[in-house]
mmCIF file of C-alpha atoms in Angstrom:
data_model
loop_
_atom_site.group_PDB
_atom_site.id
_atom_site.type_symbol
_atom_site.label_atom_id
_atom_site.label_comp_id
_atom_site.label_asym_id
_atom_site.label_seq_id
_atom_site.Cartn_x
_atom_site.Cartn_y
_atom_site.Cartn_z
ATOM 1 C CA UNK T 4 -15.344 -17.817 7.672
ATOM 2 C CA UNK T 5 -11.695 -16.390 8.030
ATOM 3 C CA UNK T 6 -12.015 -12.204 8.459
ATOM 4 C CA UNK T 7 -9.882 -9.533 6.739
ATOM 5 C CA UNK T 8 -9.661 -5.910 7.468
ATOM 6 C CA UNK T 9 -8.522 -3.808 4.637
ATOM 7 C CA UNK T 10 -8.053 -0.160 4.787
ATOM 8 C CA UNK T 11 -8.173 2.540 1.879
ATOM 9 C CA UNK T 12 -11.019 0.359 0.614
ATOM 10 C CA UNK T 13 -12.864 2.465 -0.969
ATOM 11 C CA UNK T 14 -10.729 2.947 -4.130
ATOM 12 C CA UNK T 15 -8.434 1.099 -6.118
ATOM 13 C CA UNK T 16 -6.205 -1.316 -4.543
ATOM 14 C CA UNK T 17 -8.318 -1.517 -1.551
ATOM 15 C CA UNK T 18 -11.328 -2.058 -3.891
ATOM 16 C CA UNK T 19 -9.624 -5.231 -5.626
ATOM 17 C CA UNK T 20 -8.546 -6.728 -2.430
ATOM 18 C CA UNK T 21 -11.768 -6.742 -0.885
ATOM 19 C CA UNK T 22 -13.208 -7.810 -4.174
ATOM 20 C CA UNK T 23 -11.067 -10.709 -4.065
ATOM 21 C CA UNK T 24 -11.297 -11.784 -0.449
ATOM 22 C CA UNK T 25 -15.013 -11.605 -0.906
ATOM 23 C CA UNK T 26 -14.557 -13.941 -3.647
ATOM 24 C CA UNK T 27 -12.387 -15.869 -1.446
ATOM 25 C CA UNK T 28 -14.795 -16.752 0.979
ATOM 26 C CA UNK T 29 -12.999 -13.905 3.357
ATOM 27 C CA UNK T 30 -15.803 -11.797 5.510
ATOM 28 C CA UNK T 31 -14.451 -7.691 5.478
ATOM 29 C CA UNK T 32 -14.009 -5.375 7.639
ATOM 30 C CA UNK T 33 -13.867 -2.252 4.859
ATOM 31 C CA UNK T 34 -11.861 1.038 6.180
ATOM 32 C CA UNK T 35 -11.866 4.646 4.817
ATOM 33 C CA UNK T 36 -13.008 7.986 4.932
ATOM 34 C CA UNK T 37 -15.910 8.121 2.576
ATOM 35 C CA UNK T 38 -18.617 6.008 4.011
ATOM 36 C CA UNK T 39 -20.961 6.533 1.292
ATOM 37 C CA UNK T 40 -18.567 4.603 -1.057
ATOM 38 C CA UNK T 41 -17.765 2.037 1.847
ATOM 39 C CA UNK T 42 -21.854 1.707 1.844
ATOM 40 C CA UNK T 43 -22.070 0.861 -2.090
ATOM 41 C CA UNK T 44 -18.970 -1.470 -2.086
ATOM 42 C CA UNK T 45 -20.107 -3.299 1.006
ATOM 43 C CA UNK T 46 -23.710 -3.850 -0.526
ATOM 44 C CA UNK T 47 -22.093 -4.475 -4.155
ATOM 45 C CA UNK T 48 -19.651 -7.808 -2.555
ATOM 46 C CA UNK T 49 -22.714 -8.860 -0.168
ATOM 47 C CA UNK T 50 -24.828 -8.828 -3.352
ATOM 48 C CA UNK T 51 -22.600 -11.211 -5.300
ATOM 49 C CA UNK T 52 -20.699 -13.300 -2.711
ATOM 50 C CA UNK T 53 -22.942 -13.090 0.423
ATOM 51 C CA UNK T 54 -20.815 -12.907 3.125
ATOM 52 C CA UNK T 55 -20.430 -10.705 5.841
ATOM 53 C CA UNK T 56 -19.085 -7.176 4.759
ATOM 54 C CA UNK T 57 -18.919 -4.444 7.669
ATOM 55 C CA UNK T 58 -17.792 -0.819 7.199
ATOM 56 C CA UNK T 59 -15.683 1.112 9.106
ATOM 57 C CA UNK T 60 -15.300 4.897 8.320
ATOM 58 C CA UNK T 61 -12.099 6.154 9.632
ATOM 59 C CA UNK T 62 -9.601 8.710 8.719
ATOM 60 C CA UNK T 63 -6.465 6.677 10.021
ATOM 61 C CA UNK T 64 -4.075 10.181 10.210
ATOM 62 C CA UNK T 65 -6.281 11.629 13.270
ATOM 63 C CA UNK T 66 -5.593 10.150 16.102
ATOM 64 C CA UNK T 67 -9.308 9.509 17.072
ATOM 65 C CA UNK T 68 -10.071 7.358 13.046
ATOM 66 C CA UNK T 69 -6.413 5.740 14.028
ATOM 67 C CA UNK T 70 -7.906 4.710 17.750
ATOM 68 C CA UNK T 71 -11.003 3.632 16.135
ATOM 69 C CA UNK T 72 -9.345 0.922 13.800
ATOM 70 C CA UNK T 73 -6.493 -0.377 15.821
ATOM 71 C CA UNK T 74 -9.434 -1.235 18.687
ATOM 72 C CA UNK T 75 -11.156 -3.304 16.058
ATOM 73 C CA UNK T 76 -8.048 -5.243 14.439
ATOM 74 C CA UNK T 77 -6.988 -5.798 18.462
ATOM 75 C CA UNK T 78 -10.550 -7.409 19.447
ATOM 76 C CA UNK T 79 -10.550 -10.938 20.113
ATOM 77 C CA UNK T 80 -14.114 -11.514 19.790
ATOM 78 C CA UNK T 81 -14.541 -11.121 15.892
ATOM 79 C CA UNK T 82 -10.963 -11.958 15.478
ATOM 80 C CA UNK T 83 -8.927 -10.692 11.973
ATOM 81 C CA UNK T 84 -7.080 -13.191 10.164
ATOM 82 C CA UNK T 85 -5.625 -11.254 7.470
ATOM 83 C CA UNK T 86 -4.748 -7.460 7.616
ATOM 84 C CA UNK T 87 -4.262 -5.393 4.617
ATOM 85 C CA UNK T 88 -2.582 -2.069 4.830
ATOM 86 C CA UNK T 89 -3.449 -0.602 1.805
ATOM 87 C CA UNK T 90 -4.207 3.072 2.778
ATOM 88 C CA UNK T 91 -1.483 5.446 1.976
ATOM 89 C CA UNK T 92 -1.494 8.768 -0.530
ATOM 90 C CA UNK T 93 0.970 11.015 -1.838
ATOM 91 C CA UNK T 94 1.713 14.757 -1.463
ATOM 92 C CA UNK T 95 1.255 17.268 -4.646
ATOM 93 C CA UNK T 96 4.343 19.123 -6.147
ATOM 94 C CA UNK T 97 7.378 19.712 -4.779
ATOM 95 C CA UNK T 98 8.683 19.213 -0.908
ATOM 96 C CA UNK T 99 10.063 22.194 -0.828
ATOM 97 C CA UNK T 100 6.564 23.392 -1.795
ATOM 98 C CA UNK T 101 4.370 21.617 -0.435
ATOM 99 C CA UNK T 102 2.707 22.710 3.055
ATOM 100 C CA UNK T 103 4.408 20.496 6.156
ATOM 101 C CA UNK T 104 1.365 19.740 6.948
ATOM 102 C CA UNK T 105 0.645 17.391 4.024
ATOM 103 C CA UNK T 106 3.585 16.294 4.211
ATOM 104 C CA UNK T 107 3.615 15.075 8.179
ATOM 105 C CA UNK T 108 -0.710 14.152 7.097
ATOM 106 C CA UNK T 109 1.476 11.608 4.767
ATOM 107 C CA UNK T 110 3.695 10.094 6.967
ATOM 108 C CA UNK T 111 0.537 9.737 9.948
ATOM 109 C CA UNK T 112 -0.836 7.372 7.416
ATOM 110 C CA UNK T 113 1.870 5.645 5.300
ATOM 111 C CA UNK T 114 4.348 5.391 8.272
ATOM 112 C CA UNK T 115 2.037 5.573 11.690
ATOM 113 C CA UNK T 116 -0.838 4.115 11.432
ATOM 114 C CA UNK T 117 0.658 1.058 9.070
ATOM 115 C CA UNK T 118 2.949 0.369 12.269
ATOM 116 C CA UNK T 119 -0.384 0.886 14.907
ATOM 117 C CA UNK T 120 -2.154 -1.328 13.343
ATOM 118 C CA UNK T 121 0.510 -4.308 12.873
ATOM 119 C CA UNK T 122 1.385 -3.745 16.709
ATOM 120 C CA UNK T 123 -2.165 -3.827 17.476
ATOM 121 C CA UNK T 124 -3.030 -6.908 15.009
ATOM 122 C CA UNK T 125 -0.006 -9.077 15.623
ATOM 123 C CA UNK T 126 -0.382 -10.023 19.293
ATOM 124 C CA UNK T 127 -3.815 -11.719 19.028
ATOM 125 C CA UNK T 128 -2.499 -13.091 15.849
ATOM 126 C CA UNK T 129 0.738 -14.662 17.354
ATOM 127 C CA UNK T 130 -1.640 -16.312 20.402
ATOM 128 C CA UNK T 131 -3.952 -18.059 17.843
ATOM 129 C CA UNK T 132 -0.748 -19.444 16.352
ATOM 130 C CA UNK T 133 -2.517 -18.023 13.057
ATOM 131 C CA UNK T 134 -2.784 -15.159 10.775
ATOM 132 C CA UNK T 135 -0.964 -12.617 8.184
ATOM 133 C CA UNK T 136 -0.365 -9.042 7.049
ATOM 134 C CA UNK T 137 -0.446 -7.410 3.729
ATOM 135 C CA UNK T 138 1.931 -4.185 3.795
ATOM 136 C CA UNK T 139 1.341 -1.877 0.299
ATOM 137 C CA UNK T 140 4.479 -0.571 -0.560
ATOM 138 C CA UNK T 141 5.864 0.505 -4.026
ATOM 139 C CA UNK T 142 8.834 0.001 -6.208
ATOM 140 C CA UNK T 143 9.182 3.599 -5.441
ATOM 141 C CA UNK T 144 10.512 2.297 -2.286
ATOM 142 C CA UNK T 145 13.963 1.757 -3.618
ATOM 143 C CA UNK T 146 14.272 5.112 -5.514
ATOM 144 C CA UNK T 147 15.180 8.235 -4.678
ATOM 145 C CA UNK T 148 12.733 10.936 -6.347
ATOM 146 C CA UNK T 149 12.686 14.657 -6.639
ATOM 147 C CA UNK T 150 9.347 15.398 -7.049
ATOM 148 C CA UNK T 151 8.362 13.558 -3.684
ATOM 149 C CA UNK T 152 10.799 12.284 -1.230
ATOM 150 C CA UNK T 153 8.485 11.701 1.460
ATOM 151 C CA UNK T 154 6.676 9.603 -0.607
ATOM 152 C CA UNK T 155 9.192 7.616 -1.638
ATOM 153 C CA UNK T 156 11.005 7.169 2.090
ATOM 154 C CA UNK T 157 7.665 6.252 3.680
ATOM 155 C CA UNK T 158 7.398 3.225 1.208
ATOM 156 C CA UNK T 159 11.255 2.214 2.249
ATOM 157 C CA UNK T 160 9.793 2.369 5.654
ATOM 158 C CA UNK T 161 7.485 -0.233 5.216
ATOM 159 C CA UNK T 162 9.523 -2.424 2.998
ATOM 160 C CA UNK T 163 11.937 -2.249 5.652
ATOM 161 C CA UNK T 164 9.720 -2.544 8.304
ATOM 162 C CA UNK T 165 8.120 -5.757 6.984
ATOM 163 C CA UNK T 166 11.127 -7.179 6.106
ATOM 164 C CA UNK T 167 12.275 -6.951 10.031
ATOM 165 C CA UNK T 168 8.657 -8.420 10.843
ATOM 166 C CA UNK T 169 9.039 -11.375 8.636
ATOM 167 C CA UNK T 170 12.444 -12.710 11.096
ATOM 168 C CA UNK T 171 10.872 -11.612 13.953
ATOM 169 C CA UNK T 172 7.444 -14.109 13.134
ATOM 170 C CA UNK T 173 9.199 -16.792 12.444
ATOM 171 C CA UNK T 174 8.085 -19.780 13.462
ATOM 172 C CA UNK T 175 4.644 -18.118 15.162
ATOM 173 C CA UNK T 176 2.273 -19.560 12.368
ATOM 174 C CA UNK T 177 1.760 -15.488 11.692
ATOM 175 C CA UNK T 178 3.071 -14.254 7.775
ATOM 176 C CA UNK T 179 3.203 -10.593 6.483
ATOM 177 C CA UNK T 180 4.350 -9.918 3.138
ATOM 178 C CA UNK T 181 5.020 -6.483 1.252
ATOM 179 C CA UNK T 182 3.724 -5.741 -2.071
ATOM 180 C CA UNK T 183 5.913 -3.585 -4.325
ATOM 181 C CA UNK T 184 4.251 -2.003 -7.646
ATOM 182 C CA UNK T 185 5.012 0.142 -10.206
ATOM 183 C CA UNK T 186 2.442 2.129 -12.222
ATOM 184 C CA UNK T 187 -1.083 1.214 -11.574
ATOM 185 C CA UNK T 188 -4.182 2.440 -12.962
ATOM 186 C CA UNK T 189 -6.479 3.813 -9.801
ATOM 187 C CA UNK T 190 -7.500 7.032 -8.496
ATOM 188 C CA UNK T 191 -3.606 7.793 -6.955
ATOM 189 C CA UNK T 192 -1.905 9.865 -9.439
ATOM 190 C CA UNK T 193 -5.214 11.737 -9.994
ATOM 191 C CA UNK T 194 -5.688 12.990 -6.791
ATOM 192 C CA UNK T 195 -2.395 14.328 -6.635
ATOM 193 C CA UNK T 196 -2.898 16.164 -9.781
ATOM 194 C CA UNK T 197 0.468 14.326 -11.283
ATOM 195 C CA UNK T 198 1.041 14.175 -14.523
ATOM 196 C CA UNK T 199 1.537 10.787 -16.107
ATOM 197 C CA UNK T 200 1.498 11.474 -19.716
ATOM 198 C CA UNK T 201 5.347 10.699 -19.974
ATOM 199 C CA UNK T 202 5.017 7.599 -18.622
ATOM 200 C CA UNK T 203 4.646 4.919 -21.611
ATOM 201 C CA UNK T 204 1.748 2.581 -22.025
ATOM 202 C CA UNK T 205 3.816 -0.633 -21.224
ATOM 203 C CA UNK T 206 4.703 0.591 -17.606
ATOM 204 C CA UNK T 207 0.959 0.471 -16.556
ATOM 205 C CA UNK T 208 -0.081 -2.242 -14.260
ATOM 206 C CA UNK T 209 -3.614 -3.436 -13.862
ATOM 207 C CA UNK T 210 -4.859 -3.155 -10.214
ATOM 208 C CA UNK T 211 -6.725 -7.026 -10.503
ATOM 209 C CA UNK T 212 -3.483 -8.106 -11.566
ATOM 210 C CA UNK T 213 -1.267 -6.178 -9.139
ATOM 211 C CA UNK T 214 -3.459 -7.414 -5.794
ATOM 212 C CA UNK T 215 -4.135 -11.485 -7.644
ATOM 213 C CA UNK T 216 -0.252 -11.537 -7.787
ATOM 214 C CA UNK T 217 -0.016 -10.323 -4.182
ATOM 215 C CA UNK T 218 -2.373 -12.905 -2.768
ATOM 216 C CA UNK T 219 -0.630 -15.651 -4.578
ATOM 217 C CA UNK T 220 3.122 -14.700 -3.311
ATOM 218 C CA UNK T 221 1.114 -14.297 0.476
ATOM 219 C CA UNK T 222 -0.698 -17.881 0.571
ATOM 220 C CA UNK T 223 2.824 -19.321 -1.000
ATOM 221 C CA UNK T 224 4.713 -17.399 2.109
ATOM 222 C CA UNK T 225 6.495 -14.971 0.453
ATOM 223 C CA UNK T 226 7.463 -12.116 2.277
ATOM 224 C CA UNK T 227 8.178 -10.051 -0.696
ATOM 225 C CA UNK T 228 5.774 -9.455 -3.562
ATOM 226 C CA UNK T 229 6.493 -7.542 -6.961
ATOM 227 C CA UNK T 230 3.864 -7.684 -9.773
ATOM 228 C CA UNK T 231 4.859 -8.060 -13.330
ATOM 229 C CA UNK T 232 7.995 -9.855 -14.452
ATOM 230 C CA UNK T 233 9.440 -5.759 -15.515
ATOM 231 C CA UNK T 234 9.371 -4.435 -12.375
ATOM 232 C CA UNK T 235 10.902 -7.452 -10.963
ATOM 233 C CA UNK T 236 13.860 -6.717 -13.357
ATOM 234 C CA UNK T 237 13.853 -3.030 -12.658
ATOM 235 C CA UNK T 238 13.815 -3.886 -8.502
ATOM 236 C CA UNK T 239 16.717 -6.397 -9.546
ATOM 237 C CA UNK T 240 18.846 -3.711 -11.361
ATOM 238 C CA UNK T 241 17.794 -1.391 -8.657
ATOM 239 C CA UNK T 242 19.489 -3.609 -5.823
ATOM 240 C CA UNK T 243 23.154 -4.018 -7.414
ATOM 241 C CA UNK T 244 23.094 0.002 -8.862
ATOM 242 C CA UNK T 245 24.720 2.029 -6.107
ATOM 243 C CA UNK T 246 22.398 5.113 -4.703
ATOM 244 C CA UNK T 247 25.064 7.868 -5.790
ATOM 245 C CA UNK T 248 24.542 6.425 -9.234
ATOM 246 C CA UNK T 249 20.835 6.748 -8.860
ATOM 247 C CA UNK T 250 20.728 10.288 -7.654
ATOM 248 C CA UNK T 251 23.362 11.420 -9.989
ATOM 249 C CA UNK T 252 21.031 9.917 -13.166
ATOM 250 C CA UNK T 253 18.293 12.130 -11.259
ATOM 251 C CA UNK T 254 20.344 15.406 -10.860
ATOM 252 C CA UNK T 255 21.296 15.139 -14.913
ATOM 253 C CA UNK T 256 17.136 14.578 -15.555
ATOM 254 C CA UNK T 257 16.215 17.793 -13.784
ATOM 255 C CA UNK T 258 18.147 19.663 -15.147
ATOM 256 C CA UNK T 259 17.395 18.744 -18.941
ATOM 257 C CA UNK T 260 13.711 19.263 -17.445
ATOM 258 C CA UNK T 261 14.496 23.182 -16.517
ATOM 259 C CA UNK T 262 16.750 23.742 -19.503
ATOM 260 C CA UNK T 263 15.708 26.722 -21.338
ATOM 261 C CA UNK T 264 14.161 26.269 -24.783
#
């Protein structure tokens, strides 16, 4: 049976994609920090699919939970086919007020250990002549945002940094692919305490949807994967509006935000 590794597991995106790898006929390798709720997943996909489903608790911005993982993805003798870098939060509030620490506890996971664990993935990978790489990104990859810039550049980051990855595997037999969604309905925005009220009903994706669509763009070897034909358009628009446009469009919204009544 092929193996996949996915991390941020526990929860919403993570969930789905080891829900359907399981399905898949994929054994798992499921990483987070809770291992309570890495316990009930892993016994929930054994349950109904019966294959292998290992847990590995980890907390991937401490060097030590970081160390942990990229050993297991490097091992050659339970190889991992597929990788899925799922993991990643966001910071509440502000930059300017939110403590550095978060901040830098953002970028050790949406940045660092996204990198690690490609660098320690892709060699054993590229000897096999086999293999591939799921990157999570977001559309708020090609935005610039007030609220949370570090957010938003980490998620260039790995658009960026995928895209580089896809030229230089060419021609191994190894893929990775970046998956670029909008709104989606999991735990994220809640544990940020963000509000989301404004944002209308239609802009909502649904996580099954958002990780099906993702699978289907990596087996066809896309390197590139937006869900939903809307945020296709909006990433379109996106790519031909120039960045001064964008953050002047931003400047003009916070300030009819702090207008006084």
């Amino acid at each position: 049976m092929p193996r996949a590794l996915v991390t941020g597991a526990s929860a919403g995106l993570g969930a789905q994609y080891a829900e359907q790898l399981a399905r898949s006929g994929y054994d798992l390798i499921l990483v987070a920090r809770g291992e309570d709720r890495l316990q009930a997943l892993a016994g929930t996909l054994t349950g109904r699919f019966g294959g292998r489903c290992d847990v590995l608790p980890a907390d991937l911005s401490t060097p030590e939970g970081l160390a942990l993982v990229e050993g297991r993805v490097a091992s050659d003798d339970e190889p991992v086919d597929l990788l899925v870098n799922n993991a990643g939060f966001g910071t509440k509030g502000e930059f300017l007020a939110s403590p550095v620490e978060s901040e830098q506890q953002m970028l050790d996971v949406n940045v660092t250990a996204l990198m690690r664990l490609c660098h320690a993935a892709l060699p054993g990978m590229v000897r096999r002549g086999t293999g591939g790489v799921i990157n999570v990104a977001s559309v708020a990859a090609f935005l610039p945002s007030d609220t949370g810039p570090g957010y938003a550049a980490s998620k260039a980051y790995v658009v960026a940094f995928t895209d580089s990855l896809a030229v230089t595997l060419q021609g191994t037999g190894v893929h990775v692919s970046v998956v670029c969604p909008g709104f989606v309905r999991t735990e994220f925005h809640e544990r940020i305490e963000q509000d989301v009220s404004w944002i209308p009903r239609w802009a909502w994706l649904k996580a099954p949807e958002v990780v099906a669509t993702s699978l289907r763009d990596h087996r066809a070897g896309r390197h590139r994967s937006v869900p939903s034909v809307k945020y296709k358009s909006v990433v379109q628009v996106l790519r031909v509006v120039p960045r001064a446009a964008l953050r002047r469009v931003l400047v003009k919204s916070r300030a009819l935000q702090h207008r006084p009544d």
